[in-house]
mmCIF file of C-alpha atoms and ligand atoms in Angstrom:
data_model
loop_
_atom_site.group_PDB
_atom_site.id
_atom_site.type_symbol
_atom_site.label_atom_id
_atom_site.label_comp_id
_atom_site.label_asym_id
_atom_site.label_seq_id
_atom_site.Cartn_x
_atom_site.Cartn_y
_atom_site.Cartn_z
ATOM 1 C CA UNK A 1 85.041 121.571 124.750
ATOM 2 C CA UNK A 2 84.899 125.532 125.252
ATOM 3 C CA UNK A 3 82.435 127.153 126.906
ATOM 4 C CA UNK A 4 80.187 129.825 125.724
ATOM 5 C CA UNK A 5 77.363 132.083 126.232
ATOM 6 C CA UNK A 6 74.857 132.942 124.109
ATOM 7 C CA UNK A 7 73.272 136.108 127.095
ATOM 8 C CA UNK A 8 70.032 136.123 124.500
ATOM 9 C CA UNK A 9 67.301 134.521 122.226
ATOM 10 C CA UNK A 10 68.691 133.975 119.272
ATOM 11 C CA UNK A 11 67.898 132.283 115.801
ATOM 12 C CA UNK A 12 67.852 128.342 116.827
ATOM 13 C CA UNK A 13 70.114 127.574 114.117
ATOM 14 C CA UNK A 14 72.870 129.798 114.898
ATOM 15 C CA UNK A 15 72.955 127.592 118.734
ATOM 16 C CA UNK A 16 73.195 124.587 116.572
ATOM 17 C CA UNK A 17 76.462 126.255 114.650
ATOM 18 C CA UNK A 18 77.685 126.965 117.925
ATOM 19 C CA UNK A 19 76.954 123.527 119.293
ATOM 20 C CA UNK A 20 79.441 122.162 116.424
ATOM 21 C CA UNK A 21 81.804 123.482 118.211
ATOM 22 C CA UNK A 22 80.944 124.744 121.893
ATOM 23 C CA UNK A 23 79.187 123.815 125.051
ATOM 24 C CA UNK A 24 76.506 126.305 124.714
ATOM 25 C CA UNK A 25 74.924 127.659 127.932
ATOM 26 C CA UNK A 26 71.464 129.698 126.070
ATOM 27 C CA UNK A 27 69.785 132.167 127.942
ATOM 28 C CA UNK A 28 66.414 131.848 125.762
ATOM 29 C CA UNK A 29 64.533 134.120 128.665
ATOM 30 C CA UNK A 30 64.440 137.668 129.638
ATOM 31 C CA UNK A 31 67.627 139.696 129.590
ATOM 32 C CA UNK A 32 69.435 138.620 132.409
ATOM 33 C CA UNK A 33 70.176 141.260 135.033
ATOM 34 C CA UNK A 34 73.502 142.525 135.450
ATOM 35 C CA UNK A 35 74.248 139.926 138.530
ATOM 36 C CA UNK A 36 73.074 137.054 136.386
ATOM 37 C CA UNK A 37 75.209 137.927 133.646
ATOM 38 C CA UNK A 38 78.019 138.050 135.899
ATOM 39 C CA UNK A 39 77.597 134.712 137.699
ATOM 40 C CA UNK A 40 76.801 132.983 134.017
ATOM 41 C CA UNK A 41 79.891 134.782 132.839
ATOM 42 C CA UNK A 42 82.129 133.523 135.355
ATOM 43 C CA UNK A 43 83.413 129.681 133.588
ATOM 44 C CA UNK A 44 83.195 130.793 130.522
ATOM 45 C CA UNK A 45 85.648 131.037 127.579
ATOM 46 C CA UNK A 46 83.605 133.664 125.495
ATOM 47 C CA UNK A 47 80.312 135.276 125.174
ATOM 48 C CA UNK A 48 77.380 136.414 122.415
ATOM 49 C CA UNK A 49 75.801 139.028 123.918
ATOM 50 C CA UNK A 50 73.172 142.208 121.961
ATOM 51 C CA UNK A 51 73.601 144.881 123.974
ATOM 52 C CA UNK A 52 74.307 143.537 127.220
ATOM 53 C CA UNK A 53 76.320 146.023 129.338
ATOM 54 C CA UNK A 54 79.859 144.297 130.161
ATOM 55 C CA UNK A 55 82.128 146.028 132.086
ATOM 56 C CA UNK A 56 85.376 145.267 134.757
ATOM 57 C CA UNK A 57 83.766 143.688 137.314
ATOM 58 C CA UNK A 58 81.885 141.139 134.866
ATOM 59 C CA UNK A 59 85.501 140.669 133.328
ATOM 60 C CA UNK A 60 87.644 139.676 136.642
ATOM 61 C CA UNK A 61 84.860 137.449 137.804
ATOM 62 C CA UNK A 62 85.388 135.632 134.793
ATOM 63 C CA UNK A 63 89.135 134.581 134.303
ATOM 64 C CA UNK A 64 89.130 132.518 131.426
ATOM 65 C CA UNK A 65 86.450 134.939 129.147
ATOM 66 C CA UNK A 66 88.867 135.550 126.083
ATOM 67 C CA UNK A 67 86.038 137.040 123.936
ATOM 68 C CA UNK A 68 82.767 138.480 123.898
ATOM 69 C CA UNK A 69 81.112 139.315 120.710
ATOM 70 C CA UNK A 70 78.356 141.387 120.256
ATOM 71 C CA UNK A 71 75.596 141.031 117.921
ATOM 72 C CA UNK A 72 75.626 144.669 116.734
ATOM 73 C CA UNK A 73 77.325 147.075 115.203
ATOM 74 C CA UNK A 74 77.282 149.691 118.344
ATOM 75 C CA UNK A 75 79.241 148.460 120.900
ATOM 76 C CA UNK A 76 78.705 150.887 123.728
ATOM 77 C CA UNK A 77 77.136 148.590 126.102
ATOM 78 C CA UNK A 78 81.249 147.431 126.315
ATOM 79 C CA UNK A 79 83.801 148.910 128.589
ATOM 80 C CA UNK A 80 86.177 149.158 126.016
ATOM 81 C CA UNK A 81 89.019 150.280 128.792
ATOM 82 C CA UNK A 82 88.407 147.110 130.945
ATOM 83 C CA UNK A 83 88.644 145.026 127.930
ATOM 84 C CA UNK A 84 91.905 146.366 126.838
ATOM 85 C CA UNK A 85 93.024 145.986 130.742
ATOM 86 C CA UNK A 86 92.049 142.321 130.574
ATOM 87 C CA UNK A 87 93.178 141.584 127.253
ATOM 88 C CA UNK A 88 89.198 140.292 126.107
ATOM 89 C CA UNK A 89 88.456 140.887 122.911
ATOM 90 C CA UNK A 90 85.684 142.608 121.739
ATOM 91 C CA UNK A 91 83.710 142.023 118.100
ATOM 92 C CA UNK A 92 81.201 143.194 116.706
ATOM 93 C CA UNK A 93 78.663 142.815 113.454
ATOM 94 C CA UNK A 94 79.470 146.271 111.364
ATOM 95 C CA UNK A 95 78.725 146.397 107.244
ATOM 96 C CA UNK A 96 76.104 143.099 107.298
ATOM 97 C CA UNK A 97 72.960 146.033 108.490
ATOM 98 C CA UNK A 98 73.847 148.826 106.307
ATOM 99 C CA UNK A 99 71.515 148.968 103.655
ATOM 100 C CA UNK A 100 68.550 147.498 106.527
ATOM 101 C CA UNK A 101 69.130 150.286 108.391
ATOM 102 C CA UNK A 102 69.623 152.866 105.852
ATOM 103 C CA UNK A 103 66.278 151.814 104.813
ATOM 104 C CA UNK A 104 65.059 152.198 108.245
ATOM 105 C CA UNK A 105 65.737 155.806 108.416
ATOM 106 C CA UNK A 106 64.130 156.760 105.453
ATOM 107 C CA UNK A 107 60.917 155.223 106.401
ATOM 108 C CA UNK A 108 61.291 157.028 109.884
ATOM 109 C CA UNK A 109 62.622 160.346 108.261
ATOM 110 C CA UNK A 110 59.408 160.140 105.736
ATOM 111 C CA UNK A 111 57.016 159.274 108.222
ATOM 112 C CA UNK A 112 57.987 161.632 110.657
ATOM 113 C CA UNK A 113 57.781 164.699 107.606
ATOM 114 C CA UNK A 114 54.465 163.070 106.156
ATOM 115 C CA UNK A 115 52.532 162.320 109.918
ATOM 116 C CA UNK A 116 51.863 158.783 109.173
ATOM 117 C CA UNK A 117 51.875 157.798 112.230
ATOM 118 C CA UNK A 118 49.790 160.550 113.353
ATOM 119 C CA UNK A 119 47.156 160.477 111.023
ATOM 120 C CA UNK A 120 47.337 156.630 110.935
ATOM 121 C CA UNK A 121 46.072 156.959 114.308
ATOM 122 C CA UNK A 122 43.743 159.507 113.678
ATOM 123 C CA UNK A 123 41.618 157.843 111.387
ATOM 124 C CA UNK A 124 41.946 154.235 113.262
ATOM 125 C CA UNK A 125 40.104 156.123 116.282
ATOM 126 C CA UNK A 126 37.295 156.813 113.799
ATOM 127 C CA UNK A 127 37.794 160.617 113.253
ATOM 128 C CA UNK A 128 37.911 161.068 109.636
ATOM 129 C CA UNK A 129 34.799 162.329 108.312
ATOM 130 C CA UNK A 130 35.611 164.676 105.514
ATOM 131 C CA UNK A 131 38.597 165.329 103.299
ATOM 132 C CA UNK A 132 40.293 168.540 104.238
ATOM 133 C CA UNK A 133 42.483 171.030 102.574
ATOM 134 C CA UNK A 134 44.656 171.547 105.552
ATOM 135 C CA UNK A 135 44.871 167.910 106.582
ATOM 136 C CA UNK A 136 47.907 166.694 107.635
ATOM 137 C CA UNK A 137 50.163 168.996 106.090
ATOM 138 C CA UNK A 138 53.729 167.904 106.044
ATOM 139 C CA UNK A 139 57.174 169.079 104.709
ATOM 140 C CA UNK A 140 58.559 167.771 101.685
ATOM 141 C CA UNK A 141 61.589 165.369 100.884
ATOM 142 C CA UNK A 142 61.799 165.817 97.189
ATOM 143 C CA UNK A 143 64.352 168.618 96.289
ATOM 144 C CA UNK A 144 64.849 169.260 100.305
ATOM 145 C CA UNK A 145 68.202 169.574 102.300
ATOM 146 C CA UNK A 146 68.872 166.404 104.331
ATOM 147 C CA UNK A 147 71.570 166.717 107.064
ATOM 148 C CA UNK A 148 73.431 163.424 107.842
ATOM 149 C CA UNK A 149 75.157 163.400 111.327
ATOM 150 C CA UNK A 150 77.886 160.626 111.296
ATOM 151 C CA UNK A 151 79.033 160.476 108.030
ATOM 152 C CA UNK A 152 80.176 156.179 108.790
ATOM 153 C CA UNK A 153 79.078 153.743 106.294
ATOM 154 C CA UNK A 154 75.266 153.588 107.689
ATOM 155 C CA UNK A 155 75.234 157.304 107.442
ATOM 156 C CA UNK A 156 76.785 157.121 103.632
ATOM 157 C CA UNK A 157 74.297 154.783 102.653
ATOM 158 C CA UNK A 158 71.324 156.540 103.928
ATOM 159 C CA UNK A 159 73.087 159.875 101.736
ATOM 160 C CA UNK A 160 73.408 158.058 98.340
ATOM 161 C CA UNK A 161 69.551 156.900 98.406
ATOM 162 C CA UNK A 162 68.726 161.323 98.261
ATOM 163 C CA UNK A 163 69.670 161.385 94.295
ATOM 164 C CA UNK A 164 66.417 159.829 93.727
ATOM 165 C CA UNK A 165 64.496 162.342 95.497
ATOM 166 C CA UNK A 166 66.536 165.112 94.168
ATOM 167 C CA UNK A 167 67.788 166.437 97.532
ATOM 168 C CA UNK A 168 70.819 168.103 98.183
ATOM 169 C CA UNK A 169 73.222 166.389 101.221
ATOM 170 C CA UNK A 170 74.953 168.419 103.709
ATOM 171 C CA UNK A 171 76.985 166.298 106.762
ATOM 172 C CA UNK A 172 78.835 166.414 110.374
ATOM 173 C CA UNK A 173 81.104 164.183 111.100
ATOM 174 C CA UNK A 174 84.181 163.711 113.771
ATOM 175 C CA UNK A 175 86.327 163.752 110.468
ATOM 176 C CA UNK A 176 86.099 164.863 106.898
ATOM 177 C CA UNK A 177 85.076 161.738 104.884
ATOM 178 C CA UNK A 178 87.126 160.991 101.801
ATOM 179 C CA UNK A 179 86.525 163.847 98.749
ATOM 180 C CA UNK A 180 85.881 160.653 96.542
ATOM 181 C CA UNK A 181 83.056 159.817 99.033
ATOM 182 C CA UNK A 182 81.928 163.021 99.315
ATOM 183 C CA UNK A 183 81.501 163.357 95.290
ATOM 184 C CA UNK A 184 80.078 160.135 94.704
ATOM 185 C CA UNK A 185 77.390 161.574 97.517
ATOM 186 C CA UNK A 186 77.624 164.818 96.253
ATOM 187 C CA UNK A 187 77.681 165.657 99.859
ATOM 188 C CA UNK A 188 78.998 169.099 101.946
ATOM 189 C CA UNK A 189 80.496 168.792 104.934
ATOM 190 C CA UNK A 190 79.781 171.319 107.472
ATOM 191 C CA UNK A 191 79.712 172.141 111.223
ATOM 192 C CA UNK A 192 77.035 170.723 113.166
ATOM 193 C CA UNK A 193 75.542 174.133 113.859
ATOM 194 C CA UNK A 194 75.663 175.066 110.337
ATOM 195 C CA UNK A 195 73.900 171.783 109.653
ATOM 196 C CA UNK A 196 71.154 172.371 111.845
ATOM 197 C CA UNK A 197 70.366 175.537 110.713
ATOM 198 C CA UNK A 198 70.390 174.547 106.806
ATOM 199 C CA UNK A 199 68.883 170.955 107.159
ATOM 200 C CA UNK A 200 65.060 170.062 106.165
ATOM 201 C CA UNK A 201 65.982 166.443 107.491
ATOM 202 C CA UNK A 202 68.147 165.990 109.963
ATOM 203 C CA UNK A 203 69.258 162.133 110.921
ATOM 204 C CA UNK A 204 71.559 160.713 113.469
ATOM 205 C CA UNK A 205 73.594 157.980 112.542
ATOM 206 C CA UNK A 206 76.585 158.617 114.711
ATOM 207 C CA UNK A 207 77.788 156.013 117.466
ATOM 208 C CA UNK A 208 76.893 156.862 121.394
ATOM 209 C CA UNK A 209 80.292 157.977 123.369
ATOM 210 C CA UNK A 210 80.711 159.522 126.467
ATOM 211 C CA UNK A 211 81.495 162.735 124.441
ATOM 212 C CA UNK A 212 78.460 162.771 122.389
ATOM 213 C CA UNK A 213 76.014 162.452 125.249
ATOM 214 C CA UNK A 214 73.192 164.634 124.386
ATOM 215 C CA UNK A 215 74.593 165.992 121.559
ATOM 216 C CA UNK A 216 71.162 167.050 120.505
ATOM 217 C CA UNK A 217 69.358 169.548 122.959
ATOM 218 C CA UNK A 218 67.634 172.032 123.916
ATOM 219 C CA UNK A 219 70.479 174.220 122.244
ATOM 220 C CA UNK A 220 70.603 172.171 119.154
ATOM 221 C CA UNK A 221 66.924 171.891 118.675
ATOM 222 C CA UNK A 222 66.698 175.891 119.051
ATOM 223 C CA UNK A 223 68.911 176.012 115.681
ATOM 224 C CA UNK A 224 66.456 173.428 113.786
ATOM 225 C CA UNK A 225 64.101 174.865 111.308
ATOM 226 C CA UNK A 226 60.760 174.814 112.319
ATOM 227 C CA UNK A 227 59.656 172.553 109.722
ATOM 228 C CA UNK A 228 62.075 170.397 109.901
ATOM 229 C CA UNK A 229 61.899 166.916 110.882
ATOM 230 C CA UNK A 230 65.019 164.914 113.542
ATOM 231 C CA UNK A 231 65.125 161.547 113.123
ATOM 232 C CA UNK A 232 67.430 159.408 115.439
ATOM 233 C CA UNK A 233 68.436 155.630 114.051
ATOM 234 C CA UNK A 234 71.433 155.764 115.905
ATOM 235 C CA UNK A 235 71.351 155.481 119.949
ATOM 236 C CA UNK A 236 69.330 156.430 123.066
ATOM 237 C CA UNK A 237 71.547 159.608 124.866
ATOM 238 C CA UNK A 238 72.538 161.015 121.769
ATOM 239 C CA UNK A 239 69.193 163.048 121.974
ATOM 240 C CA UNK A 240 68.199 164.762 125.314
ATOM 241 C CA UNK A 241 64.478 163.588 124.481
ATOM 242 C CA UNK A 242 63.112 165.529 127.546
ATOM 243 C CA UNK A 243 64.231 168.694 125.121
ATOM 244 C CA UNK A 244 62.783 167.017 122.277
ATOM 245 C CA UNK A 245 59.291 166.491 123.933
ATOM 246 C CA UNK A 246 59.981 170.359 124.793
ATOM 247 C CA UNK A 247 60.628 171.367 121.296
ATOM 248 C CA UNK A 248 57.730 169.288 119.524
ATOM 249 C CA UNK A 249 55.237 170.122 121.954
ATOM 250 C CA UNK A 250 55.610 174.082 121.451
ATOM 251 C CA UNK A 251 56.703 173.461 117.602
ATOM 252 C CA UNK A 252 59.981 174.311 117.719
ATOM 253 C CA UNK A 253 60.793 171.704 115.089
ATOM 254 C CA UNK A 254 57.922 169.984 113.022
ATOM 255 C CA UNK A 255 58.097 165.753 113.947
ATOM 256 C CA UNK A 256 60.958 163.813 115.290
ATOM 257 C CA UNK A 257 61.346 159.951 114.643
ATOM 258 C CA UNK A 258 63.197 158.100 116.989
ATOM 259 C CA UNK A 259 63.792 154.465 116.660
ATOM 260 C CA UNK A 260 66.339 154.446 120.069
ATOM 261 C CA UNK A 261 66.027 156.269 123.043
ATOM 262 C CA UNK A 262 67.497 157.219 126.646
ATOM 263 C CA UNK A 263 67.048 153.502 129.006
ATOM 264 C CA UNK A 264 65.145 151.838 126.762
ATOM 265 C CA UNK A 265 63.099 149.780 126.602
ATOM 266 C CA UNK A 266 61.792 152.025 129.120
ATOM 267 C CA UNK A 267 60.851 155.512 127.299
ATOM 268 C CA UNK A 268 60.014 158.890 128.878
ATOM 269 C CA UNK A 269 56.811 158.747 129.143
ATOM 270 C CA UNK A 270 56.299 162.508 127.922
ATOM 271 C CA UNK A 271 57.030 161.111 124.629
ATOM 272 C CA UNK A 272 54.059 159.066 124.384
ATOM 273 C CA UNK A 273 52.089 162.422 124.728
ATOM 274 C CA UNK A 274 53.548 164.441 121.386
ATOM 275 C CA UNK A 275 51.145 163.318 118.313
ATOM 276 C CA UNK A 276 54.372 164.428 116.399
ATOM 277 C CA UNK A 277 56.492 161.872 116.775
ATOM 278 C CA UNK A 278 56.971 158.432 115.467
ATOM 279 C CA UNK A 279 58.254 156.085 118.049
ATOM 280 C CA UNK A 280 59.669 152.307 117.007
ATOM 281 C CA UNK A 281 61.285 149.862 118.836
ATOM 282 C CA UNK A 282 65.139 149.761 117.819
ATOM 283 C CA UNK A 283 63.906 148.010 115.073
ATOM 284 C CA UNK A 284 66.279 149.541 112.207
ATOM 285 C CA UNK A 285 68.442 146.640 111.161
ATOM 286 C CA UNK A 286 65.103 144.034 111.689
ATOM 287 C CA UNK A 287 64.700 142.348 108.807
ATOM 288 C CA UNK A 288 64.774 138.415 108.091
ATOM 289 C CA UNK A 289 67.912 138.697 106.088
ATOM 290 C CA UNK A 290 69.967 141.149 107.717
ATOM 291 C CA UNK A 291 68.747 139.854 111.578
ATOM 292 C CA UNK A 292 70.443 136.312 110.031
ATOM 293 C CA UNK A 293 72.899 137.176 108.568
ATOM 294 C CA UNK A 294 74.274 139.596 112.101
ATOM 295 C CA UNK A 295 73.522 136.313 114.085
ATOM 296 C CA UNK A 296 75.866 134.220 111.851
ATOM 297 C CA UNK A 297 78.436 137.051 112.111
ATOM 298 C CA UNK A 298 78.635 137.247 115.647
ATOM 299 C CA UNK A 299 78.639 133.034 115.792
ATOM 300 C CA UNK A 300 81.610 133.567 113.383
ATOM 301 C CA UNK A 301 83.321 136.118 115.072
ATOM 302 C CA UNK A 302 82.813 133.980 118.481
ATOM 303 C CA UNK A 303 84.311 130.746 116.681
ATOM 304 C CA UNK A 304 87.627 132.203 115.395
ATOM 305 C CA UNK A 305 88.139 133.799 118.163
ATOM 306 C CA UNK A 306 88.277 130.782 120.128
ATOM 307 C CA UNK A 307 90.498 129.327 117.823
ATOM 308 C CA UNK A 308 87.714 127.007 116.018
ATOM 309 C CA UNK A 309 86.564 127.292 112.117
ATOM 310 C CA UNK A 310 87.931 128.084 109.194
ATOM 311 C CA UNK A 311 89.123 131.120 110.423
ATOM 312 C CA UNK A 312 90.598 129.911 113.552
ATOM 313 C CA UNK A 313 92.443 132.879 115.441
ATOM 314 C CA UNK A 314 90.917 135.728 112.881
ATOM 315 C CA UNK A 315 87.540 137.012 113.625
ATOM 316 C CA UNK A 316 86.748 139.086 110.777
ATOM 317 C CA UNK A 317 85.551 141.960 113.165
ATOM 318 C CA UNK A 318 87.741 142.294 116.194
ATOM 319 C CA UNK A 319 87.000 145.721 117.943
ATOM 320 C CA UNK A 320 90.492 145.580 119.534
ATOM 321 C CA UNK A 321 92.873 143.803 117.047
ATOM 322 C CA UNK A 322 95.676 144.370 119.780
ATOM 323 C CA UNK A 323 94.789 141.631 122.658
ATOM 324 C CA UNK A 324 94.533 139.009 119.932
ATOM 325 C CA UNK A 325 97.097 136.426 121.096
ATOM 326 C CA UNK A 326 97.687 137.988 124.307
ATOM 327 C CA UNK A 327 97.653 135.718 127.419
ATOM 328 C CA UNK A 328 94.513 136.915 129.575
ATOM 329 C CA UNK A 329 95.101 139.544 132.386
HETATM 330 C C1 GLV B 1 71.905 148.150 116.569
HETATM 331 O O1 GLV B 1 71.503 149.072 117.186
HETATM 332 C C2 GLV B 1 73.285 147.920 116.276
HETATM 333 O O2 GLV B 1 74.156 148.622 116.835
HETATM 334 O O3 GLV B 1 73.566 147.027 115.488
#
């Protein structure tokens, strides 16, 4: 039998799928540290990792590893380049978290605009006494300008749930989307200066690459409307959140919601200090369904892969279709 392993907890059931067909080593602890990983790595014939950086060195210390498949739809915790090199093949769980995470960013974008978390924890610490005119005032959605950065299929989904609240949908993205798309969203696309100027909303959806690396700072904030809300659903580094702290603390922009951020789970710890922020824990594609049904994607992925299933040498997500059949280097 193949080896595998599964680097994380994951849904009991899925292991059992895997058992069908795999000797299954389960971490079902903490993460495992970057040596760990290695050393656990190092007899097997593939992997199911979330998140777990994997990179060259993990990759020659493990000479029969064929694939490694992530449970995710970001993939930036792989080294792409040594993957290629080694002829590994990377998957991962795209399409199955769309509408989840869509969701997600809507709730953050409205909280953030509305200060629910704010005055949530206002009046649990006993403070509210009297109603006030000037409570808690917030910016509007309906009839607004929301700004989509990474116009992808997370990022079109988020778009096509503004009809209902009447707003109109301007985007950035590395490429034009297709004009079909863009009528069916009724969306603009602009440059992401233009974007940050006009937008009431503004949410990330983009992936993280070495190129976008802060693509939201100090400069980026300084174009932001002062009411207007950022909310990031996409991945810690894309923000400089040291800048954001900056820019909510003097007002620069009105609330932020972030739902990644820069080395989590550890968090700057200024953020915990702005009331105008709501902060959750990479949560976006967590629901019951959608957690499921990327577990059962990333078992399937790992099984064809490996040459077992019904789909036995055609993952249905391979990140580099190229390797597939190549003898490992
Ligand atoms: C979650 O962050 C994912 O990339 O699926």
């Amino acid at each position: 039998m193949q080896k595998i392993l599964v680097a994380r907890p994951i849904f009991p059931d899925v292991i059992e799928r895997l058992k069908q067909y795999f000797d299954v080593d389960w971490n079902q602890g903490e993460v495992m540290p970057a040596d760990e990983l290695t050393r656990r790595l190092a007899d097997k014939d593939g992997a199911l990792t979330a998140g777990d950086p994997v990179g060259a060195a993990a990759l020659a210390a493990a000479p029969r590893l064929r694939v490694v498949s992530n449970m995710a739809v970001g993939y930036n915790n792989f080294d792409m380049a040594a993957f290629n090199a080694s002829n590994v093949l990377g998957t991962n769980t795209p399409d199955v978290l769309n509408e989840s995470t869509a969701d997600f960013g809507w709730a953050l974008m409205m909280a953030a605009a509305r200060r629910l978390a704010e005055s949530e924890h206002w009046l649990r610490a006993g403070k509210w006494q009297k109603w006030a005119y000037d409570g808690f005032l917030g910016s509007d959605l309906y009839g607004s300008t929301l700004g989509v950065v990474g116009m992808g299929r997370i990022g079109q989904a988020l778009a096509r749930r503004a009809k209902g609240f009447n707003m109109q949908v301007i985007y950035h993205n590395r490429s034009r989307v297709a004009l079909e798309i863009e009528a069916e969203l009724n969306a603009e696309y602009v440059s992401k200066q233009d974007l940050l100027r006009r937008a009431d909303h503004v949410v990330l959806v983009l992936p993280y690459t070495k190129e976008n690396h802060h693509t939201i700072g100090a400069a980026e904030l300084a174009l932001m409307k002062p009411s207007a809300t950022l909310t990031n659903i996409a991945r810690g580094g894309i923000v400089d959140d040291a800048a954001l702290v900056e820019a909510l603390r003097s007002k620069r922009i009105a609330a932020a919601g972030l739902d990644v951020f820069e080395g989590e789970p550890k968090l700057n710890p200024d953020l915990l200090t702005v009331p105008n922020i709501v902060l959750t824990p990479h949560i976006a594609s967590a629901t019951e369904a959608t957690r499921r049904a990327m577990a059962n994607l990333a078992a399937d992925n790992l099984i064809a892969a490996l040459g077992e299933g019904p789909r036995a040498g055609r993952p249905p997500n391979p990140i580099n279709p190229d390797v597939i059949g190549k003898a490992r280097s």
